[in-house]
XYZ file of C-alpha atoms in Angstrom:
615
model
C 12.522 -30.718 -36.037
C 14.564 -29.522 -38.731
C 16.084 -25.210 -37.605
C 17.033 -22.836 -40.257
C 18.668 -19.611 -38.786
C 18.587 -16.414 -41.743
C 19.196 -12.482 -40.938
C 17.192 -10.149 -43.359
C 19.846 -7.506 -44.173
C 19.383 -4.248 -46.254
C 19.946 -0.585 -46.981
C 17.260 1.722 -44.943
C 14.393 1.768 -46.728
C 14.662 -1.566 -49.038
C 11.495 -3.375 -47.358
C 13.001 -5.694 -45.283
C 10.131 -4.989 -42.570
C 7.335 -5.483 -44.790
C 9.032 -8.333 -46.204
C 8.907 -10.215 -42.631
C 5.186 -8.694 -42.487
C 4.390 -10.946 -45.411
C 6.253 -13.858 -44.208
C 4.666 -14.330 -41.139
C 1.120 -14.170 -42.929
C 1.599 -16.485 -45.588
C 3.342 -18.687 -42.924
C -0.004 -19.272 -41.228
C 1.278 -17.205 -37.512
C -1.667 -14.851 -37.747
C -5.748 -15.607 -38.059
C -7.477 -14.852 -40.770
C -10.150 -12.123 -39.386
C -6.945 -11.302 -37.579
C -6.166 -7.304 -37.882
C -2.715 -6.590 -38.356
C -0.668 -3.114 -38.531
C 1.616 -2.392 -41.318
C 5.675 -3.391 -40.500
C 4.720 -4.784 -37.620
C 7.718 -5.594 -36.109
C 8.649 -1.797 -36.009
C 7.043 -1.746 -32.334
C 9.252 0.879 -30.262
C 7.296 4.192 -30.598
C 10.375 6.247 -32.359
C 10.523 3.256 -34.958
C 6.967 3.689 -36.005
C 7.564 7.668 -36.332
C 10.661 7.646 -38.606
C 9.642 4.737 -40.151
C 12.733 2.927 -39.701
C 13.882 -0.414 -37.921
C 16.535 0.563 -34.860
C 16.641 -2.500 -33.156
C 17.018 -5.773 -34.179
C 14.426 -8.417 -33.250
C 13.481 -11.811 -33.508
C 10.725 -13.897 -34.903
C 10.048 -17.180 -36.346
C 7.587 -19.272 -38.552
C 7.013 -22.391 -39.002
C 6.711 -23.727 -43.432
C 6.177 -27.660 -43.150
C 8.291 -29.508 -40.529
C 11.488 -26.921 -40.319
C 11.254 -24.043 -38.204
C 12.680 -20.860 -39.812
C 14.275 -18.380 -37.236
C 14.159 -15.115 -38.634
C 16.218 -11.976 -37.652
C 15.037 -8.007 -38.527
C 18.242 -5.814 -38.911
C 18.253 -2.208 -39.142
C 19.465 -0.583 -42.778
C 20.760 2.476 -41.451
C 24.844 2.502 -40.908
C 24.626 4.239 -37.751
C 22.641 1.090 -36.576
C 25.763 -1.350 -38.006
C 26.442 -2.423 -34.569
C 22.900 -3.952 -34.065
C 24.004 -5.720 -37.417
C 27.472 -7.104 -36.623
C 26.026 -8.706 -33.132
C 23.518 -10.550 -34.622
C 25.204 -11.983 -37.681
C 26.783 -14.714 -35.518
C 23.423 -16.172 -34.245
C 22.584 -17.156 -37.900
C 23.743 -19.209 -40.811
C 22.629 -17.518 -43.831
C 20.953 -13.890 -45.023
C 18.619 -12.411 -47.118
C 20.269 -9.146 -48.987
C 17.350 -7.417 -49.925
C 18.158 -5.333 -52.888
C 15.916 -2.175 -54.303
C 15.661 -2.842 -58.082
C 15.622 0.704 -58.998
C 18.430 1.808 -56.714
C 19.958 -0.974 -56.777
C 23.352 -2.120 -53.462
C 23.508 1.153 -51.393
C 26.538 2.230 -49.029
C 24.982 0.263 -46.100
C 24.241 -2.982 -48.997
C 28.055 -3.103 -49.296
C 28.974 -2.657 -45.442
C 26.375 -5.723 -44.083
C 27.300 -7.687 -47.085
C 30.543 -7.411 -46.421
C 30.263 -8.630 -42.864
C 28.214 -11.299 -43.353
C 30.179 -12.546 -46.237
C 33.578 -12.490 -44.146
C 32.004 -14.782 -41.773
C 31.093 -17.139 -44.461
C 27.402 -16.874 -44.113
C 25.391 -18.499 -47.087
C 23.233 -15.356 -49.180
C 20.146 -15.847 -51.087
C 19.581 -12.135 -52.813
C 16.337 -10.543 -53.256
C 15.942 -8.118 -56.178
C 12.807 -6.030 -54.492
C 10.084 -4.083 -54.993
C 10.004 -5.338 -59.172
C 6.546 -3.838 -58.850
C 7.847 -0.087 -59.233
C 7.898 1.862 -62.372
C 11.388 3.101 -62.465
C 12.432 -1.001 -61.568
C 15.732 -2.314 -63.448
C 15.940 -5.768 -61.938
C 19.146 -7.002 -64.701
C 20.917 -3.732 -63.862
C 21.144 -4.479 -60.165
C 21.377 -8.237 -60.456
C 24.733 -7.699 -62.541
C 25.568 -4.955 -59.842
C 25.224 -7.226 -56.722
C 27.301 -10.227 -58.689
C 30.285 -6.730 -58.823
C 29.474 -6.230 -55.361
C 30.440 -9.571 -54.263
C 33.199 -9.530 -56.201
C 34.425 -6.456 -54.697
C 33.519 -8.169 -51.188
C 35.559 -11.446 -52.846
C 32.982 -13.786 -52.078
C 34.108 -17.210 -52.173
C 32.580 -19.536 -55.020
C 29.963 -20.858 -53.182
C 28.918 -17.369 -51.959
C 28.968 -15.926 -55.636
C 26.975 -18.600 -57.359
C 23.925 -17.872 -55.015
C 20.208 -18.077 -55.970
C 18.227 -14.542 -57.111
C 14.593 -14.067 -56.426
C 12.880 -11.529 -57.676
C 10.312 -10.615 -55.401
C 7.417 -7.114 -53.959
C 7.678 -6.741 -50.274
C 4.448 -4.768 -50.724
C 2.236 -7.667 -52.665
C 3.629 -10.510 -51.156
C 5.069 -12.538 -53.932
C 8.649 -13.424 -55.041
C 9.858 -15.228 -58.339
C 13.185 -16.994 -59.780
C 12.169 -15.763 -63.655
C 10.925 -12.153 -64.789
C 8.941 -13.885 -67.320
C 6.612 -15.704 -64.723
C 5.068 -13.210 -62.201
C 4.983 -14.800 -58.797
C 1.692 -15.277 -57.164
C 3.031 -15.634 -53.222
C 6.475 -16.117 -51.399
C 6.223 -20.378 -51.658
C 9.666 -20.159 -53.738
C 11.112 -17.530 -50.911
C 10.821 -20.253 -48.086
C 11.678 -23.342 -50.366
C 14.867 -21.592 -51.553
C 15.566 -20.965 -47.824
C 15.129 -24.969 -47.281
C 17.461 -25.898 -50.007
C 19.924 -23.065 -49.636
C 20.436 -22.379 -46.006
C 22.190 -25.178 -44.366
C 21.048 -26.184 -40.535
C 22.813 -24.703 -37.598
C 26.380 -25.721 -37.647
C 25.859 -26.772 -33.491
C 26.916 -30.002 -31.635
C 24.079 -31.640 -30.268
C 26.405 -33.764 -27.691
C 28.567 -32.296 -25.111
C 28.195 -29.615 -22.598
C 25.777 -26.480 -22.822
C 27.524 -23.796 -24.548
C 25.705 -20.353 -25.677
C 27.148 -17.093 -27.067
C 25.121 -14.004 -25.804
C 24.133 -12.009 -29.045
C 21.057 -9.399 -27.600
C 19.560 -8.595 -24.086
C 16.270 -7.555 -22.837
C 14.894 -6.828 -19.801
C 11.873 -7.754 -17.903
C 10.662 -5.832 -14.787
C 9.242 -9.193 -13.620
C 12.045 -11.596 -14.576
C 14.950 -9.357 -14.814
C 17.731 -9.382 -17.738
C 17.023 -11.928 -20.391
C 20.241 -13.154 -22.302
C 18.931 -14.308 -26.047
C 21.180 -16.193 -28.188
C 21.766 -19.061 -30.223
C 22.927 -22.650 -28.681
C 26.185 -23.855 -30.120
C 26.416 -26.714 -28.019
C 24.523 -29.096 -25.886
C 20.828 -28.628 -24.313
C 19.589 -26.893 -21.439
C 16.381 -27.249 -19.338
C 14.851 -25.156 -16.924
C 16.146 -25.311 -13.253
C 19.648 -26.160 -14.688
C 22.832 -24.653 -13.359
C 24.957 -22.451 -15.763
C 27.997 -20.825 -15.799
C 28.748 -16.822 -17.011
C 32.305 -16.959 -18.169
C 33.935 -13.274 -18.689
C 34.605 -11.717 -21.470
C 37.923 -12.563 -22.957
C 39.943 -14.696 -25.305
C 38.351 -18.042 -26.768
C 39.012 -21.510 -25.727
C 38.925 -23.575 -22.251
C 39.054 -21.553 -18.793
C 40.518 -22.607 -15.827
C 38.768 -22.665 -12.521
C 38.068 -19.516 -11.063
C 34.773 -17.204 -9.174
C 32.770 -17.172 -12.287
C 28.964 -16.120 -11.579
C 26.694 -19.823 -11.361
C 23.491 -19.068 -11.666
C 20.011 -21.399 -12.312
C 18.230 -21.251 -15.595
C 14.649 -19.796 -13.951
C 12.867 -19.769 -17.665
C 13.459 -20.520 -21.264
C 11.949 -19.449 -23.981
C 11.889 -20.014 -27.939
C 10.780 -17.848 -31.237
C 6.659 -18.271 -32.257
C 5.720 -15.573 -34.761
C 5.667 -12.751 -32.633
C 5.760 -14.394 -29.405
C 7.771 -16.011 -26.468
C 7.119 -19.540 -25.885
C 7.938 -20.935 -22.559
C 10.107 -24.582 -23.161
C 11.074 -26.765 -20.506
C 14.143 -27.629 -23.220
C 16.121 -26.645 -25.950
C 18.707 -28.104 -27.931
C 21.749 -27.322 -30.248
C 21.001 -24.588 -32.902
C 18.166 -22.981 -31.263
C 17.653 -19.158 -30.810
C 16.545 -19.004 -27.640
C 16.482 -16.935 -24.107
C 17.215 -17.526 -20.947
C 16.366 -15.561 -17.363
C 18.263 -16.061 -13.792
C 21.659 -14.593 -14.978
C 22.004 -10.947 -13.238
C 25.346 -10.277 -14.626
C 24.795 -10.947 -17.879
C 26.320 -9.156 -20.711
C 26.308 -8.881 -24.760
C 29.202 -11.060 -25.467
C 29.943 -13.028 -22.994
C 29.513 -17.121 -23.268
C 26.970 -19.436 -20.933
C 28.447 -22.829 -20.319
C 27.902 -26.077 -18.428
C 29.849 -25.616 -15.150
C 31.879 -28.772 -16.138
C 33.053 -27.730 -19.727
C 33.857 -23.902 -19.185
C 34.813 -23.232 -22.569
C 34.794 -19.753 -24.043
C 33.274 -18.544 -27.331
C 34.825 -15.486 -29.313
C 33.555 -12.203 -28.546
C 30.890 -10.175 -30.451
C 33.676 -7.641 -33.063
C 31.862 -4.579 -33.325
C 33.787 -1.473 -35.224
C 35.125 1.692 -32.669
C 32.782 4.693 -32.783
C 33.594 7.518 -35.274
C 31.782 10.228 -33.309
C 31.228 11.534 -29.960
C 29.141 14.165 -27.884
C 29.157 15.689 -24.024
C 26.436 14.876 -21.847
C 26.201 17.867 -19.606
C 23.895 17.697 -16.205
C 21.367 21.043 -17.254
C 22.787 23.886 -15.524
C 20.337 26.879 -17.470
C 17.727 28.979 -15.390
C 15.616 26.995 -16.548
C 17.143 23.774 -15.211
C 14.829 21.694 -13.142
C 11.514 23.006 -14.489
C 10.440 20.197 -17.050
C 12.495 16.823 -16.593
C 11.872 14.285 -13.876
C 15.839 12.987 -14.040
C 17.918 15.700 -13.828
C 21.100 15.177 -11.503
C 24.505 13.861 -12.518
C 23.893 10.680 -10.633
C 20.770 9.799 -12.883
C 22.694 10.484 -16.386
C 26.244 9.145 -15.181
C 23.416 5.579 -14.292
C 21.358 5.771 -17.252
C 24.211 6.173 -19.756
C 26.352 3.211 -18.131
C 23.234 1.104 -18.227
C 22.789 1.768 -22.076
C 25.838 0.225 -22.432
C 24.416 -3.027 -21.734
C 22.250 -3.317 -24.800
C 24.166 -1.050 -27.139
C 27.076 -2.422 -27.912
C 28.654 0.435 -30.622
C 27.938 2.718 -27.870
C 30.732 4.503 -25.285
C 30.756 6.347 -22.115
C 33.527 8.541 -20.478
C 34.523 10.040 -17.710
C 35.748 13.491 -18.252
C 37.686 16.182 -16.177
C 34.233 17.432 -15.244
C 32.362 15.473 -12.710
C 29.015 16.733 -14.670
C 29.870 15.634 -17.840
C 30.186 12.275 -20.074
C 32.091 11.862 -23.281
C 29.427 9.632 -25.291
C 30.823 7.958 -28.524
C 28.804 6.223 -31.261
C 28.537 5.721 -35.355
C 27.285 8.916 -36.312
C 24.456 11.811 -35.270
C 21.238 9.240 -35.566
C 22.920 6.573 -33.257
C 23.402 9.666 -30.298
C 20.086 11.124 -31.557
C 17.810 8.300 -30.843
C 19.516 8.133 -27.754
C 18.372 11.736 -26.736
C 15.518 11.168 -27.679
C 15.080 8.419 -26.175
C 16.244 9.350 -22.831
C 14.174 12.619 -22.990
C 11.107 10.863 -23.608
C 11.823 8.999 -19.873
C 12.113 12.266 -18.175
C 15.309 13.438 -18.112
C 16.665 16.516 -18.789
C 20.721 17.323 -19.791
C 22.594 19.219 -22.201
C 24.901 18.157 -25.179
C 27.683 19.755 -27.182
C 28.616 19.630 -30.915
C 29.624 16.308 -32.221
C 33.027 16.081 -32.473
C 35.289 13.642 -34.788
C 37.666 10.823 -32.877
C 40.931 10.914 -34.437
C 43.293 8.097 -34.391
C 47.297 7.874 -34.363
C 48.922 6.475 -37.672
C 51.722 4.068 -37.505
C 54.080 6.723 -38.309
C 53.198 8.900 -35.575
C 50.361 11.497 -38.656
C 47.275 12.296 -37.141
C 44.338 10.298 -38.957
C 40.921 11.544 -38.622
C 37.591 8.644 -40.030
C 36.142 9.721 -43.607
C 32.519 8.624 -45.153
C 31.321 7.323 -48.282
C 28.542 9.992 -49.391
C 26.276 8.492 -51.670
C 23.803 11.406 -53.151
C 20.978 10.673 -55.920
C 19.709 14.185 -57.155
C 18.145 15.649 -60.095
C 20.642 16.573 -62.955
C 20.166 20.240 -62.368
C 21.440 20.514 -58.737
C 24.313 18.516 -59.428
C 26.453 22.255 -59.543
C 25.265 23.591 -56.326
C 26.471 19.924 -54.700
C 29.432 20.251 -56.049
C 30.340 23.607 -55.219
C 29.200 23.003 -51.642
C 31.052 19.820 -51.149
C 34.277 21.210 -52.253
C 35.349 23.424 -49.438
C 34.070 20.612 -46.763
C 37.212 18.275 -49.152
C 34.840 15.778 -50.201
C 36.647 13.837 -52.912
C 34.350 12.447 -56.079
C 34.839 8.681 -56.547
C 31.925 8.065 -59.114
C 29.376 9.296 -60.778
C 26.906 7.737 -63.036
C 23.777 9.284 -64.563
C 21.366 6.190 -64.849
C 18.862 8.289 -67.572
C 16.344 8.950 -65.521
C 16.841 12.877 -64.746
C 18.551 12.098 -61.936
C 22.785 11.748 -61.303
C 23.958 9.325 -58.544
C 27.561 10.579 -56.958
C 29.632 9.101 -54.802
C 32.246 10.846 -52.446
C 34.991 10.367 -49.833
C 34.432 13.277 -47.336
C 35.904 13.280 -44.004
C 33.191 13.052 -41.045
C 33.591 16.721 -39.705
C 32.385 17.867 -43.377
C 29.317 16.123 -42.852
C 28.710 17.596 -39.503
C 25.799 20.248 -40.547
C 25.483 19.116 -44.533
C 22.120 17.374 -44.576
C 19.821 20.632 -43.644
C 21.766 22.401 -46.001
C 21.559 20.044 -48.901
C 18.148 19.375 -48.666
C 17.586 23.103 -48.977
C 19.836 23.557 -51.889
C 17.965 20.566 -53.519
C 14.605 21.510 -52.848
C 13.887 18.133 -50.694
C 14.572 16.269 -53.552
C 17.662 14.677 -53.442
C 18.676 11.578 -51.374
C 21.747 11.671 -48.975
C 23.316 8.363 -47.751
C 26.436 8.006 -46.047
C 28.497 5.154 -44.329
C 32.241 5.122 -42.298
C 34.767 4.199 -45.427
C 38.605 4.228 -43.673
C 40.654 6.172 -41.222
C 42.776 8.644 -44.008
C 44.784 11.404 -43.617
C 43.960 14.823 -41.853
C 41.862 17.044 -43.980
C 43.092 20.332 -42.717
C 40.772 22.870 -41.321
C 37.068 23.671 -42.373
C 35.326 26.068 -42.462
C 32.075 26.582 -40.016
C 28.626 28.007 -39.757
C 28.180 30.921 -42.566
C 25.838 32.834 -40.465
C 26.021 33.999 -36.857
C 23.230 33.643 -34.030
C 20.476 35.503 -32.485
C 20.966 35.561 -28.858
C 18.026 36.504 -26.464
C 20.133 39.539 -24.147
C 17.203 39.000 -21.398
C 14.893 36.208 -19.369
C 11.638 37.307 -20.121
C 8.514 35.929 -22.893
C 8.702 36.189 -26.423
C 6.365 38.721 -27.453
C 5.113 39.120 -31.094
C 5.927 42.557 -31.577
C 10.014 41.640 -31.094
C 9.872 39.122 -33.106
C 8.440 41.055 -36.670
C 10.812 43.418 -36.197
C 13.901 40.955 -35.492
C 12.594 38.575 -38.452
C 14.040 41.148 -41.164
C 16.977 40.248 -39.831
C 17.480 35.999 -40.079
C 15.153 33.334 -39.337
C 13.568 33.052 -35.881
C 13.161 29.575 -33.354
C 10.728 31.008 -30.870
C 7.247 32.026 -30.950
C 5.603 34.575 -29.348
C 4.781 32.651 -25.678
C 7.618 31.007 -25.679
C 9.910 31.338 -22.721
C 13.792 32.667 -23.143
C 16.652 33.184 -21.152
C 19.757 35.593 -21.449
C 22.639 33.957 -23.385
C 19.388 31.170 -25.413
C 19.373 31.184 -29.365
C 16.271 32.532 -30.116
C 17.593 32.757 -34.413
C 19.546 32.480 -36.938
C 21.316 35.624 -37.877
C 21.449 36.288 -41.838
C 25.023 37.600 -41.504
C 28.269 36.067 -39.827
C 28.537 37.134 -36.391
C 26.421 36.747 -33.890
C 23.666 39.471 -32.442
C 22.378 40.030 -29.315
C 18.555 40.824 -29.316
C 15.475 41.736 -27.170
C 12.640 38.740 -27.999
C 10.750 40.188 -24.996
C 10.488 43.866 -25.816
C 7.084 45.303 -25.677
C 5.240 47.915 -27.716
C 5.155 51.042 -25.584
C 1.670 51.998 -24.912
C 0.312 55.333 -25.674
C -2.911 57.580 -26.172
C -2.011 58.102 -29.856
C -2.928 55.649 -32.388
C -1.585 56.081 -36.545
C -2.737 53.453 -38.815
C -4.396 50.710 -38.606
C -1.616 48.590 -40.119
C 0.238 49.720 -36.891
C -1.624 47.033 -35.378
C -1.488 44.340 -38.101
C 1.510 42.168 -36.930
C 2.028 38.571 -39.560
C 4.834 36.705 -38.539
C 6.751 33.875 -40.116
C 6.389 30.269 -39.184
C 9.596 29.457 -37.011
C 12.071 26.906 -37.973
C 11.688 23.826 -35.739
C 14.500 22.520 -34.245
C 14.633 18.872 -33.952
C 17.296 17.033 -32.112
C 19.358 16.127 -35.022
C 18.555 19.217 -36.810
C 20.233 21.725 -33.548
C 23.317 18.597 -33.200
C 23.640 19.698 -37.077
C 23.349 23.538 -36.180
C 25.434 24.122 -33.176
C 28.834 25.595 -33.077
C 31.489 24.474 -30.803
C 30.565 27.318 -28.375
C 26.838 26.198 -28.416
C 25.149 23.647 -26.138
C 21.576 21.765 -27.074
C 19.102 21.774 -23.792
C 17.125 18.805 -23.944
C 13.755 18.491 -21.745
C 11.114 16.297 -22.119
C 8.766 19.198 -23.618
C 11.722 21.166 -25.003
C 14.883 21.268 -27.051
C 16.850 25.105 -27.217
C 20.021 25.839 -28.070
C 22.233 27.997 -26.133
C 25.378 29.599 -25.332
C 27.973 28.042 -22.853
C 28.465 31.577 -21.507
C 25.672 33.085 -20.695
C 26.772 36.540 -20.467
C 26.953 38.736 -23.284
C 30.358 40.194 -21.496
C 32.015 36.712 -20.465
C 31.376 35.776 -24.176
C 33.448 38.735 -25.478
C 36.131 37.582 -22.920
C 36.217 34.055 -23.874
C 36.437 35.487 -27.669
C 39.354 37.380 -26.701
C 41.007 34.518 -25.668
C 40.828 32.159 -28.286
C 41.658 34.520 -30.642
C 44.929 35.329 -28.425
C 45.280 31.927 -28.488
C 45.160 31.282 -32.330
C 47.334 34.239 -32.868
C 50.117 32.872 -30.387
């Protein structure tokens, strides 16, 4: 049986999902009365809400004799480290490529990656079918972008396919629309060479992704470099460390209790595999992403999975509030410190702390999504914690200057908000590197900005540009320190009182900034109940009641209309907070809230900083 291993890679957004959808139809995997959602691989519940792959996954189908092992990548940079894992499972990719916008920041940084590790590329000009499509303009811009990326020869002079995720079809010429995706796969067949595996010699596997089955444990996928295996075998789990031979040593030996392969969507149990097969194995407990599965006579290491340091990090807190306990199921230190560590296993860009404070865990990752799925993720399990403002990690130069990570902002916008962009970017020192305006009404810029002037932008922008305008950003270098920034414009409303917000506070505390509580809702003294119009922050009564009496005025006395309150998502409040703000996260709730409680220990506290700074 003749293997081809490919990764799909793209900017979020591009199709790649929907492009798999159609693959695995027109490859036969599903029946024809069959019903089938859309982007089906998006399976994990917070997936199919954003509407965005997190985690990559793996499928196959089968186009004449030659199995085609297919790999779904996330397009959002935050998810690069589910990218860079994969990569060395597979031989050659598929850059998708949106022919109206054309490579994006993320394009360029899984391009990149693949390209270094001389993967072969077959590039797929997408979604032709929409109005505002320029399928020359990108083509010439990919064949800059690998030029940029200095692809080798054989890299550059790859094939193009034009092709619509959404109506299944994919062509080499503009001038002949294309009916299905036949010339997709039989480009695949000619371009992508086999796995580059020896079939004799010793079992040898490089861990790339791990799952976990309650029945059979942790299950170690990855691609076989060398060798076969067959159930009931014995292995060897060689630690992580430098490539080439090992000498003898207590390395875990474990038996191979199943093996599976890649069907379409589903898991078929082999009794065998050989060289250049994705596959996964079960009966290794200490298995980890990374580490290399050998035949106990030829312990031979692979290299390690590279994945680039985090650029961001957070505190976990255990929830200490009055209102600690009432709504998670997982709420002491023990719990987090053991759900956080086990993360780890999976999530390789991810890591964990210890800190000073017993209750608390430094968390690093790629940016506010990567941590923000992982709230939310955690919260939808039951447990309940607090987390503080994302903070930048700053790095030592070689000359002993402080270097701090910057982004490349990428923002499409209509040509009449390009002033207001500008003018907020500037005191956040975001730098201008291009801008184009492609005709179309609308101006694409791109910027250097470091990290901590992102920290709080994206609310703000898309109020500034009505929702219109498209924000993308991706890590760009370790530079110089920016200096200081400046914070939050506006202070805080902050509840003085436990009690119930009653509707009668809240109209007459909504002339004064926008509110996050309705009247119900439960608050707590030292909670952020809104968001003061002017700097400084206020403390307010949400609970105070409308003393009763015999008299009555008006009738408008009674006619109370309040204002929608602005909900506070996860990454919306990680955007919001200041650095003496926490988030409480519940499964039913998220507030935001002072670290000190007390109206008089935050005066205090103010005192001394500001002795502090003036010292």
């Amino acid at each position: 049986m003749q293997i081809r291993n490919i990764a799909i890679i793209a900017h979020v957004d591009h199709g790649k999902t929907t492009l798999v959808d159609q693959m695995l139809r027109q490859a036969g995997v599903f029946r024809a009365n069959q019903h089938v959602d859309e982007r089906i691989l998006d399976s994990n519940p917070l997936e199919r809400e954003r509407g965005i792959t997190i985690l990559s996954k793996n499928t196959a189908v089968r186009w004449g004799d030659t199995k085609i092992n297919i790999v779904d990548t996330p397009g959002h940079a935050d998810f690069g480290g589910e990218v860079e894992r994969i990569l060395r499972m597979v031989d050659g990719f598929l850059l998708l490529v949106d022919a109206a916008e054309g490579p994006m920041p993320q394009t360029r940084f899984v391009a990149g990656k693949a390209l270094a590790l001389g993967l072969k590329p077959i590039v797929l000009v997408n979604k032709v079918d929409r109005q505002d499509a320029e399928p020359l303009r990108v083509h010439d811009e990919v064949l800059e972008l690998f030029l940029d990326l200095e692809a080798s020869p054989e890299q550059f002079t790859c094939p193009f396919l034009y092709t619509s995720s959404r109506f299944g079809t994919a062509t080499h010429d503009l001038q002949v629309p294309g009916t299905d995706l036949k010339p997709l796969f039989q480009t695949i067949l000619e371009t992508i060479p086999p796995p580059r595996a020896d079939p004799t010699g010793g079992f040898q596997m490089l861990v790339s992704t791990l799952d976990y089955s309650s029945y059979l444990g942790r299950i170690a996928i990855g691609r076989i470099e060398r060798g076969r295996v067959r159930v009931g075998e014995t292995v060897t789990l060689l630690p992580l460390g430098e490539p080439g031979p090992v000498s003898e040593g207590a390395y875990e030996q474990a038996r191979v209790l199943k093996l599976f392969g890649f069907e379409g969507l589903e898991r078929v149990e082999l009794q065998e595999a050989g060289a250049g097969e994705i596959v996964a194995l079960t009966g290794l407990t200490g298995v980890e992403i990374g580490k290399t599965v050998t035949a106990p006579d030829r312990l031979e290491r692979l290299a390690g999975i590279a994945v680039e340091e985090p650029t961001i990090s957070v505190d976990f807190k255990v929830n200490d509030s009055p209102f600690a306990g009432r709504e998670g199921k997982f709420v002491t230190g023990r719990q987090l410190r053991d759900r956080l560590f086990r993360e780890l296993e999976r999530n390789v860009a991810l890591r964990v702390e210890e800190t000073d404070d017993p209750q608390t865990l430094a968390v690093s990752g790629r940016g506010e999504l990567h941590l923000g799925v992982l709230m939310e993720t955690m919260r939808r399990e039951g447990f309940e914690f607090q987390v503080s403002r994302p903070r930048i990690i700053p790095r030592v130069g070689r000359n002993g200057e402080r270097l701090e990570p910057y982004e490349e902002l990428m923002i499409d916008c209509p040509e009449g908000y390009v002033g207001v962009v500008m003018e907020k970017l500037g005191p956040r020192r975001a730098a201008l590197l291009d801008m184009k305006n492609p005709g179309a009404g609308t101006v694409r810029m791109r910027f250097k900005i470091p990290a901590r002037g992102l920290l709080g932008y994206r609310s703000e922008f898309l109020t500034d540009t009505r929702g219109t305008g498209i924000l993308h950003h991706r890590f760009y270098e370790y530079g110089p320190w920016a200096g200081p920034l400046s914070g939050r414009a506006r202070g805080a409303m902050v509840a003085d009182r436990e009690g119930t917000a009653v509707a009668y506070a809240l109209f007459n505390l909504q002339e004064r900034g926008t509110m996050f509580v309705k009247p119900g809702d439960a608050v707590y003294e030292g909670m952020i109940v809104g968001e003061n119009v002017r700097p400084g922050d206020m403390d307010v009564n949400p609970a105070k009641e409308k003393k009763l009496t015999n008299m009555r005025t008006t009738a408008s006395d009674e006619m109370i209309i309040l204002e929608p309150p602005r909900p506070l998502a996860l990454e919306l409040a990680l955007e919001y907070i200041e650095d003496d703000e926490l988030i409480e996260v519940t499964p039913s709730s998220i507030r935001v809230r002072k670290r000190a409680l007390g109206a008089t220990e935050r005066r205090k506290l103010a005192r001394t900083v500001r002795a502090a700074e003036e010292s």
